[in-house]
XYZ file of N, CA and C in Angstrom:
327
model
N 0.830 -1.204 0.000
C 0.000 0.000 0.000
C 0.867 1.259 0.000
N 2.073 1.172 0.609
C 2.972 2.331 0.588
C 3.418 2.648 -0.833
N 3.757 1.603 -1.589
C 4.187 1.819 -2.974
C 3.062 2.398 -3.818
N 1.870 1.905 -3.649
C 0.733 2.437 -4.399
C 0.541 3.908 -4.062
N 0.715 4.266 -2.792
C 0.621 5.667 -2.386
C 1.672 6.525 -3.071
N 2.877 6.017 -3.183
C 3.954 6.762 -3.850
C 3.631 6.926 -5.338
N 3.223 5.837 -5.992
C 2.880 5.922 -7.407
C 1.690 6.854 -7.632
N 0.816 6.943 -6.669
C -0.338 7.815 -6.784
C 0.006 9.295 -6.749
N 1.175 9.629 -6.263
C 1.606 11.030 -6.231
C 2.249 11.474 -7.543
N 2.506 10.523 -8.431
C 3.122 10.837 -9.720
C 2.064 11.332 -10.699
N 2.485 12.215 -11.581
C 1.563 12.658 -12.627
C 1.400 11.564 -13.675
N 2.513 10.977 -14.118
C 2.501 9.820 -15.014
C 3.669 8.914 -14.621
N 3.632 7.685 -15.131
C 4.747 6.762 -14.951
C 5.146 6.218 -16.303
N 6.435 6.230 -16.575
C 6.989 5.509 -17.709
C 7.661 4.306 -17.086
N 7.084 3.126 -17.308
C 7.552 1.955 -16.585
C 7.834 0.757 -17.457
N 8.914 0.079 -17.144
C 9.213 -1.169 -17.840
C 8.945 -2.384 -16.949
N 8.773 -2.175 -15.677
C 8.506 -3.289 -14.763
C 6.999 -3.436 -14.585
N 6.506 -4.634 -14.850
C 5.075 -4.886 -14.840
C 4.417 -4.501 -13.512
N 5.028 -4.878 -12.392
C 4.400 -4.590 -11.099
C 4.381 -3.098 -10.802
N 5.384 -2.370 -11.229
C 5.356 -0.915 -11.062
C 4.198 -0.320 -11.850
N 4.001 -0.806 -13.061
C 2.886 -0.334 -13.878
C 1.549 -0.652 -13.198
N 1.435 -1.855 -12.656
C 0.196 -2.247 -11.972
C -0.050 -1.367 -10.750
N 0.971 -1.118 -9.954
C 0.808 -0.260 -8.774
C 0.374 1.146 -9.177
N 0.976 1.684 -10.234
C 0.603 3.018 -10.701
C -0.855 3.026 -11.157
N -1.263 2.031 -11.930
C -2.645 1.958 -12.392
C -3.611 1.804 -11.222
N -3.232 1.012 -10.223
C -4.075 0.846 -9.032
C -4.258 2.175 -8.312
N -3.266 3.052 -8.424
C -3.338 4.372 -7.795
C -4.012 5.398 -8.699
N -4.356 4.999 -9.926
C -5.004 5.919 -10.857
C -4.043 6.758 -11.681
N -2.776 6.399 -11.657
C -1.758 7.164 -12.378
C -1.609 6.636 -13.807
N -1.671 7.525 -14.795
C -1.466 7.098 -16.184
C -0.070 6.517 -16.400
N -0.004 5.495 -17.250
C 1.236 4.755 -17.475
C 1.542 4.666 -18.965
N 2.801 4.876 -19.290
C 3.334 4.459 -20.583
C 4.185 3.246 -20.250
N 3.733 2.090 -20.719
C 4.404 0.833 -20.384
C 5.392 0.460 -21.477
N 6.599 0.156 -21.068
C 7.615 -0.337 -21.989
C 7.638 -1.851 -21.829
N 7.133 -2.527 -22.850
C 6.913 -3.977 -22.763
C 8.141 -4.764 -23.196
N 8.577 -5.647 -22.321
C 9.632 -6.596 -22.684
C 9.114 -8.024 -22.616
N 7.850 -8.197 -22.216
C 7.190 -9.496 -22.217
C 5.703 -9.286 -22.468
N 5.020 -10.344 -22.907
C 3.617 -10.231 -23.298
C 2.682 -9.852 -22.158
N 3.062 -10.129 -20.930
C 2.193 -9.823 -19.787
C 1.886 -8.326 -19.699
N 2.864 -7.516 -20.041
C 2.667 -6.068 -19.986
C 1.553 -5.656 -20.943
N 1.577 -6.209 -22.146
C 0.514 -5.914 -23.108
C -0.844 -6.357 -22.573
N -0.879 -7.526 -21.949
C -2.132 -8.044 -21.412
C -2.717 -7.157 -20.327
N -1.882 -6.712 -19.416
C -2.351 -5.830 -18.334
C -2.893 -4.524 -18.906
N -2.149 -3.948 -19.836
C -2.587 -2.679 -20.418
C -3.869 -2.867 -21.230
N -3.998 -3.983 -21.930
C -5.238 -4.275 -22.666
C -6.417 -4.402 -21.719
N -6.216 -5.097 -20.596
C -7.294 -5.251 -19.609
C -7.801 -3.902 -19.120
N -6.913 -2.927 -19.078
C -7.276 -1.583 -18.597
C -7.721 -0.662 -19.725
N -7.782 -1.186 -20.953
C -8.175 -0.365 -22.093
C -7.110 0.639 -22.498
N -5.857 0.331 -22.180
C -4.757 1.268 -22.420
C -3.725 0.713 -23.396
N -4.184 -0.106 -24.343
C -3.264 -0.751 -25.277
C -2.471 0.246 -26.136
N -2.982 1.461 -26.284
C -2.269 2.477 -27.067
C -1.091 3.090 -26.321
N -0.930 2.733 -25.059
C 0.115 3.327 -24.231
C 1.222 2.331 -23.907
N 1.440 1.380 -24.832
C 2.492 0.376 -24.683
C 3.515 0.578 -25.796
N 4.781 0.573 -25.425
C 5.877 0.633 -26.387
C 6.711 -0.629 -26.242
N 7.047 -1.244 -27.364
C 7.860 -2.456 -27.347
C 9.316 -2.088 -27.107
N 9.935 -2.743 -26.147
C 11.317 -2.420 -25.769
C 12.294 -2.619 -26.938
N 11.965 -3.518 -27.857
C 12.856 -3.799 -28.992
C 12.825 -2.693 -30.044
N 11.738 -1.913 -30.067
C 11.551 -0.933 -31.135
C 11.445 0.511 -30.660
N 11.631 0.758 -29.387
C 11.418 2.092 -28.844
C 12.548 3.040 -29.266
N 12.178 4.292 -29.503
C 13.190 5.320 -29.738
C 12.755 6.598 -29.010
N 13.681 7.532 -28.879
C 13.438 8.740 -28.086
C 12.264 9.554 -28.621
N 12.147 9.657 -29.931
C 11.057 10.453 -30.516
C 9.699 9.818 -30.238
N 9.639 8.502 -30.381
C 8.396 7.777 -30.112
C 7.972 7.964 -28.656
N 8.920 7.837 -27.731
C 8.613 8.017 -26.314
C 8.181 9.449 -26.029
N 8.885 10.411 -26.586
C 8.534 11.819 -26.400
C 7.127 12.109 -26.913
N 6.793 11.589 -28.087
C 5.455 11.782 -28.650
C 4.387 11.191 -27.744
N 4.647 9.994 -27.193
C 3.681 9.342 -26.295
C 3.477 10.166 -25.025
N 4.574 10.661 -24.467
C 4.476 11.454 -23.237
C 3.638 12.705 -23.491
N 3.919 13.418 -24.567
C 3.163 14.637 -24.873
C 1.686 14.337 -25.093
N 1.393 13.254 -25.798
C -0.005 12.869 -26.040
C -0.688 12.465 -24.734
N 0.019 11.710 -23.897
C -0.560 11.295 -22.618
C -0.867 12.512 -21.745
N 0.044 13.457 -21.697
C -0.181 14.657 -20.894
C -1.359 15.469 -21.429
N -1.528 15.519 -22.740
C -2.647 16.273 -23.299
C -3.985 15.568 -23.062
N -3.959 14.242 -22.968
C -5.182 13.453 -22.746
C -5.292 12.954 -21.308
N -4.535 13.530 -20.407
C -4.409 12.998 -19.041
C -5.748 12.803 -18.336
N -6.635 13.769 -18.400
C -7.907 13.634 -17.662
C -8.756 12.506 -18.239
N -8.749 12.337 -19.540
C -9.499 11.246 -20.180
C -8.919 9.898 -19.758
N -7.590 9.804 -19.772
C -6.920 8.556 -19.407
C -7.175 8.232 -17.937
N -7.120 9.230 -17.065
C -7.386 8.986 -15.640
C -8.798 8.442 -15.428
N -9.775 8.991 -16.127
C -11.153 8.489 -16.000
C -11.240 7.045 -16.492
N -10.570 6.762 -17.610
C -10.572 5.398 -18.147
C -9.952 4.426 -17.146
N -8.849 4.832 -16.528
C -8.196 3.991 -15.519
C -9.137 3.749 -14.355
N -9.777 4.803 -13.856
C -10.687 4.658 -12.717
C -11.786 3.648 -13.006
N -12.409 3.769 -14.168
C -13.509 2.873 -14.531
C -13.005 1.442 -14.709
N -11.954 1.270 -15.491
C -11.494 -0.082 -15.809
C -10.861 -0.787 -14.620
N -10.081 -0.085 -13.818
C -9.481 -0.707 -12.633
C -10.568 -1.055 -11.620
N -11.577 -0.204 -11.480
C -12.701 -0.528 -10.582
C -13.415 -1.787 -11.043
N -13.614 -1.925 -12.344
C -14.250 -3.137 -12.879
C -13.394 -4.372 -12.623
N -12.096 -4.245 -12.804
C -11.187 -5.372 -12.557
C -11.241 -5.769 -11.082
N -11.211 -4.787 -10.184
C -11.290 -5.082 -8.746
C -12.598 -5.779 -8.401
N -13.709 -5.303 -8.968
C -15.013 -5.922 -8.717
C -15.023 -7.371 -9.189
N -14.449 -7.610 -10.370
C -14.385 -8.979 -10.884
C -13.516 -9.871 -10.007
N -12.423 -9.330 -9.491
C -11.556 -10.108 -8.591
C -12.298 -10.490 -7.317
N -13.029 -9.547 -6.766
C -13.800 -9.823 -5.547
C -14.867 -10.881 -5.837
N -15.543 -10.744 -6.958
C -16.581 -11.711 -7.334
C -15.960 -13.102 -7.496
N -14.807 -13.190 -8.152
C -14.142 -14.488 -8.330
C -13.733 -15.086 -6.989
N -13.227 -14.245 -6.095
C -12.838 -14.738 -4.767
C -14.054 -15.271 -4.008
N -15.183 -14.600 -4.141
C -16.406 -15.057 -3.478
C -16.869 -16.399 -4.047
N -16.775 -16.552 -5.354
C -17.167 -17.815 -5.997
C -16.278 -18.953 -5.501
N -14.990 -18.711 -5.451
C -14.046 -19.737 -4.976
C -14.312 -20.061 -3.509
N -14.537 -19.037 -2.705
C -14.815 -19.246 -1.282
C -16.082 -20.080 -1.092
N -17.130 -19.744 -1.844
C -18.377 -20.506 -1.749
C -18.160 -21.958 -2.172
N -17.374 -22.158 -3.207
C -17.096 -23.515 -3.690
C -16.331 -24.316 -2.632
N -15.364 -23.691 -2.004
C -14.578 -24.381 -0.957
C -15.483 -24.732 0.217
N -16.369 -23.810 0.594
C -17.296 -24.078 1.699
C -18.218 -25.261 1.368
N -18.693 -25.324 0.120
C -19.570 -26.421 -0.302
C -18.840 -27.747 -0.297
N -17.569 -27.722 -0.624
C -16.775 -28.954 -0.626
C -16.608 -29.489 0.806
N -16.589 -28.592 1.773
C -16.419 -29.005 3.165
C -17.690 -29.506 3.808
N -18.833 -29.224 3.177
C -20.115 -29.652 3.773
C -20.427 -31.091 3.472
């Protein structure tokens, strides 16, 4: 929770580490994800942020600069998208945990 609080104080995050990106998104902070594995793309897709992923093999300074400027200009829209999509993901996680818990309880009866 401390890390999420720190990421929440950032205006944006440019991140190559998947968990850092997840913590920033959990805090509502816009992310430009530098993907070095497919999981990064999957997380960003789940959040509706597939346009904010750069492949580590093909990234260049101009591409990153363009993304940062675009993200800053669309920041309020992106923040709203993060809020909605992360809230939906959290709700689904809670629902899945409840289903599993109910199933385990039924197995014990």
